[in-house]
CSV table of C-alpha atoms (C1' of nucleotides) in Angstrom, one decimal:
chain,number,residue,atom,x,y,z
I,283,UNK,CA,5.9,-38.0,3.1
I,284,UNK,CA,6.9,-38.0,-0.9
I,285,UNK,CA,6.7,-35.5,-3.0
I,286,UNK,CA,7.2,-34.8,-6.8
I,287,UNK,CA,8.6,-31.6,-6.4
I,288,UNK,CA,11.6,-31.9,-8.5
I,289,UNK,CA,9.4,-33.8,-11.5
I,290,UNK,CA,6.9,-30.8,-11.4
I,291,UNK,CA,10.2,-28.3,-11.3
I,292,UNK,CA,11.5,-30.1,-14.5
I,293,UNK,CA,8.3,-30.4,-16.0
I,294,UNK,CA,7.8,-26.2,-15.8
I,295,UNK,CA,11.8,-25.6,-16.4
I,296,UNK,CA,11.7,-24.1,-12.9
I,297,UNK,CA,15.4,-24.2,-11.3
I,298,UNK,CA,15.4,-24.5,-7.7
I,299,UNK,CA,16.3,-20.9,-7.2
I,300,UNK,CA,13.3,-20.1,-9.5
I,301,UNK,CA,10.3,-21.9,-7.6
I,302,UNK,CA,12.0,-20.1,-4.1
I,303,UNK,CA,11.6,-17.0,-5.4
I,304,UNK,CA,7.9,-18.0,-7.1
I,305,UNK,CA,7.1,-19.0,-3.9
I,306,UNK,CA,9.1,-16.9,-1.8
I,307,UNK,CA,11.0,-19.2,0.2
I,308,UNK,CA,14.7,-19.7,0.1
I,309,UNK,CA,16.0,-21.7,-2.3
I,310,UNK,CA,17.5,-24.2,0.6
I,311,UNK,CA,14.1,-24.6,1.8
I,312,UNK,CA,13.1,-25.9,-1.6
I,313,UNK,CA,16.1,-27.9,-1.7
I,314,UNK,CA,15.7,-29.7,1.5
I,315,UNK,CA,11.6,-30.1,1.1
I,316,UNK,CA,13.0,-32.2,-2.5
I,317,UNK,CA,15.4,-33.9,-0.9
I,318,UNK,CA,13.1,-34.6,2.3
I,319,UNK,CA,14.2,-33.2,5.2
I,320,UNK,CA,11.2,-31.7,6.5
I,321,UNK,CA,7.5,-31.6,4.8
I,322,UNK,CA,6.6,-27.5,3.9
I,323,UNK,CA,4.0,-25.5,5.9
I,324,UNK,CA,1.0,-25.4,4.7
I,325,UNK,CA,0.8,-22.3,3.1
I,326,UNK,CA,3.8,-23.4,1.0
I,327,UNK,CA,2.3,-26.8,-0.1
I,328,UNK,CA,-1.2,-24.4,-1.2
I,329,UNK,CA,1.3,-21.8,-2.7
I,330,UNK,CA,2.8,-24.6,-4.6
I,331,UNK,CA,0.0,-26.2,-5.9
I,332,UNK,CA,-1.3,-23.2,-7.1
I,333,UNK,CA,1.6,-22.4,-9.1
I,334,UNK,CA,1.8,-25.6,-10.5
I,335,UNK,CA,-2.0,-25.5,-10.9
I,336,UNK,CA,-3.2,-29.1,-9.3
I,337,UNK,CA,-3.7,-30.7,-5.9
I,338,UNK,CA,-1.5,-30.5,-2.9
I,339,UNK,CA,-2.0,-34.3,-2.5
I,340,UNK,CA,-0.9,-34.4,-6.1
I,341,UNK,CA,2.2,-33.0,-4.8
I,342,UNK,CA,2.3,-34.3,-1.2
I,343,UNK,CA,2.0,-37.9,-0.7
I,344,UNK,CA,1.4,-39.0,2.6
I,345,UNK,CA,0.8,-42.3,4.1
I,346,UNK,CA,-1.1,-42.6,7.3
I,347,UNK,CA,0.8,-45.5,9.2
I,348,UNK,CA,-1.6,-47.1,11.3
I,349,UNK,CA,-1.1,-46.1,15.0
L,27,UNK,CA,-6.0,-18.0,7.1
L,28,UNK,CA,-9.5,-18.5,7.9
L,29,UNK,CA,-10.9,-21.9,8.1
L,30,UNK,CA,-13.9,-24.1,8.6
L,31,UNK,CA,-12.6,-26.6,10.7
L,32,UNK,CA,-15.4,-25.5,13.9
L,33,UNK,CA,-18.5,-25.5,11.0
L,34,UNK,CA,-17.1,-29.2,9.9
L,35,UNK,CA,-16.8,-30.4,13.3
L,36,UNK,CA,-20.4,-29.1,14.0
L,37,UNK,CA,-22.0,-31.0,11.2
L,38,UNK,CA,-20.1,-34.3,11.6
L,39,UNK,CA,-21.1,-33.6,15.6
L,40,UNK,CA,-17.6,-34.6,17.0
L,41,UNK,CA,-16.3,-32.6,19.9
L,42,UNK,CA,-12.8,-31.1,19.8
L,43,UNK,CA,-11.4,-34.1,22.0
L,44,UNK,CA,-13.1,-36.7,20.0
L,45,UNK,CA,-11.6,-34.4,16.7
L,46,UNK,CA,-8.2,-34.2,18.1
L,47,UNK,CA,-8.1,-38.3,19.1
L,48,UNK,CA,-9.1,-38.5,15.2
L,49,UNK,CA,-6.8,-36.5,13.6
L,50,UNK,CA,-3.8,-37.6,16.7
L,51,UNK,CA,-3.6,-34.5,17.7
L,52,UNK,CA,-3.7,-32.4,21.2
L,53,UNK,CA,-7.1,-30.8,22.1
L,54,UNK,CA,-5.7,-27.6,22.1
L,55,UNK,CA,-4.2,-27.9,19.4
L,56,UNK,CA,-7.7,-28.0,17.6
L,57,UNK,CA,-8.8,-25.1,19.4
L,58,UNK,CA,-6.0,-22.7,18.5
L,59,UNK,CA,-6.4,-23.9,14.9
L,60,UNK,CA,-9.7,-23.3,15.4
L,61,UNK,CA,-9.6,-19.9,17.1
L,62,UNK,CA,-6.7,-18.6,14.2
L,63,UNK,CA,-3.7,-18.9,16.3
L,64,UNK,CA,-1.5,-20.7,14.1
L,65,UNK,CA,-1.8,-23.2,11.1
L,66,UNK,CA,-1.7,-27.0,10.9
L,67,UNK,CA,1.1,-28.5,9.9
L,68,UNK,CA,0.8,-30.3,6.1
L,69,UNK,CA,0.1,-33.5,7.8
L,70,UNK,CA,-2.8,-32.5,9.8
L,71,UNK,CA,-4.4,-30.8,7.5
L,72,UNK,CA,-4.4,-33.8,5.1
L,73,UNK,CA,-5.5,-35.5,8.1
L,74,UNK,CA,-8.9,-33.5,8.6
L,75,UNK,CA,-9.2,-33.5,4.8
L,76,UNK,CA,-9.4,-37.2,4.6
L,77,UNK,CA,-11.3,-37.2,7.9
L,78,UNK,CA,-14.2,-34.5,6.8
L,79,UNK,CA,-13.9,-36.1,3.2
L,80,UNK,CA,-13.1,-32.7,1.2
L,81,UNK,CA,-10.2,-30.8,0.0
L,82,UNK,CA,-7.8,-29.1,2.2
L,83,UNK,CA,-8.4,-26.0,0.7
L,84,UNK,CA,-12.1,-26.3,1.1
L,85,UNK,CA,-11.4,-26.4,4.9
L,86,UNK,CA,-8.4,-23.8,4.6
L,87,UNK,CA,-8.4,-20.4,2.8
L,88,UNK,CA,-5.6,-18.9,2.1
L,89,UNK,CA,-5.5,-15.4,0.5
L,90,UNK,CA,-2.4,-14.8,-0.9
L,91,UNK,CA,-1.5,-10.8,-0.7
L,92,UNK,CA,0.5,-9.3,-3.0
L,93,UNK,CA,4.0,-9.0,-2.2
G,123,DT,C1',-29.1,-25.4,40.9
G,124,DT,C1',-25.5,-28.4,41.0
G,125,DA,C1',-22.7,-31.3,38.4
G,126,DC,C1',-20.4,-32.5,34.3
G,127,DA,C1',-19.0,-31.8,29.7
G,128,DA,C1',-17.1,-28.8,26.4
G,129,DT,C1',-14.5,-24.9,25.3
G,130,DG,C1',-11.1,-21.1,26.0
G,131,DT,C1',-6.6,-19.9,27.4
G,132,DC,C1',-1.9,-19.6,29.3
G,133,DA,C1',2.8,-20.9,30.3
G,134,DA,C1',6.7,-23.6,29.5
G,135,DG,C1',8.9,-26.8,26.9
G,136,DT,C1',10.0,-29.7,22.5
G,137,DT,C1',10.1,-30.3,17.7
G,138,DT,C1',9.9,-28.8,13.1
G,139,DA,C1',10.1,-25.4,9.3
G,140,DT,C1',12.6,-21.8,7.6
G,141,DT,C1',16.4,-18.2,7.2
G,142,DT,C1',21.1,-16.7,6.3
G,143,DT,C1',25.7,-17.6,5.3
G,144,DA,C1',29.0,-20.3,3.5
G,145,DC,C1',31.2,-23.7,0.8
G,146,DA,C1',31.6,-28.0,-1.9
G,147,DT,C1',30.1,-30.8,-5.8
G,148,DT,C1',27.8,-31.4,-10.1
G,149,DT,C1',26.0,-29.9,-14.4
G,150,DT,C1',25.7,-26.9,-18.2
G,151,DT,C1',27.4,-23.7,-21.5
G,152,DA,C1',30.7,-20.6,-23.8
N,111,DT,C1',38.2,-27.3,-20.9
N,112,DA,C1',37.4,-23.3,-18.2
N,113,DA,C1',33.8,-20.5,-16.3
N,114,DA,C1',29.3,-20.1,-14.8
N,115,DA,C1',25.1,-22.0,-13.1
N,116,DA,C1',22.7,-25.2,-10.5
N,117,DT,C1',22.5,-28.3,-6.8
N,118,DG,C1',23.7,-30.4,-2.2
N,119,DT,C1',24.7,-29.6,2.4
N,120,DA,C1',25.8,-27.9,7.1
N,121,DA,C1',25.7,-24.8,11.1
N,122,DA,C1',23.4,-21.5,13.8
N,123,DA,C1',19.6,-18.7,14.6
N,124,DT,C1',14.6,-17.7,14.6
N,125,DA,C1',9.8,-18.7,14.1
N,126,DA,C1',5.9,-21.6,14.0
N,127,DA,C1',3.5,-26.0,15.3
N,128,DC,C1',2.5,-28.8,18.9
N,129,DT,C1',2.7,-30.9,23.7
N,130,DT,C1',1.5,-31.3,28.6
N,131,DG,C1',-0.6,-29.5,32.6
N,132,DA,C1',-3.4,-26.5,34.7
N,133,DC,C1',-7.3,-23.6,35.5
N,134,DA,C1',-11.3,-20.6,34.2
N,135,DT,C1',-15.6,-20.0,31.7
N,136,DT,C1',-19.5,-21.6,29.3
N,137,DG,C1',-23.1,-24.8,28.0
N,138,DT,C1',-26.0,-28.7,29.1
N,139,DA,C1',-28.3,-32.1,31.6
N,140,DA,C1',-29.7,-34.3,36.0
DNA sequence: TTACAATGTCAAGTTTATTTTACATTTTTA
DNA sequence: TAAAAATGTAAAATAAACTTGACATTGTAA
């Protein structure tokens, strides 16, 4: 899964620390989700969405690989 | 989080086997989404979004509460 | 009314998301 | 250029999502 966490952050002027707290996660949590080391629950993909006011898939690109 | 993920099923008539094959997913897996005992996972719900052809958070409604 | 399908549930185990703490590296600002 | 802020990362612990297997209950059809 991509995302476009770090071009959203940038886009609001958000620092990593900033968005954790906005979303109340830790700022290593918004760190690794960036850097894609594990996809965010769900109710942090809707919190995030919300705060940057569009679409989880906007955010959240997934892929389905055909099984 | 509530959701509507048992009213969905009804109207598109699938069972929760046949909905869990769909989505790659356990059976009860679907059920304890279903009965409120935990939350997908990001993938899974973008899975029965695409699926049911809505948004997730039509499906999923999360209330945030004041912290 | 008996069989079968669907649903509910539980326990035990695995995997993944997230936390805290800590420290190193990079970027920005005074 | 030195200090401060921001970012990257890692380990250990906890919590949550999900699996398999098993069995009980409910609903449905023969």
């Amino acid at each position: 899964m991509k995302n476009k966490l770090k071009v959203l952050r940038a886009e609001h002027d958000y620092t990593q620390d900033q968005l954790a707290k906005a979303v109340e996660v830790s700022r290593q949590t918004i760190n690794a989700i960036e850097k894609g080391k594990f996809d965010p629950s769900l109710v942090l993909a809707i919190k995030l969405a919300r705060l940057f006011k569009t679409d989880i898939e906007a955010i959240f690109i997934y892929e389905d690989q055909p099984s």
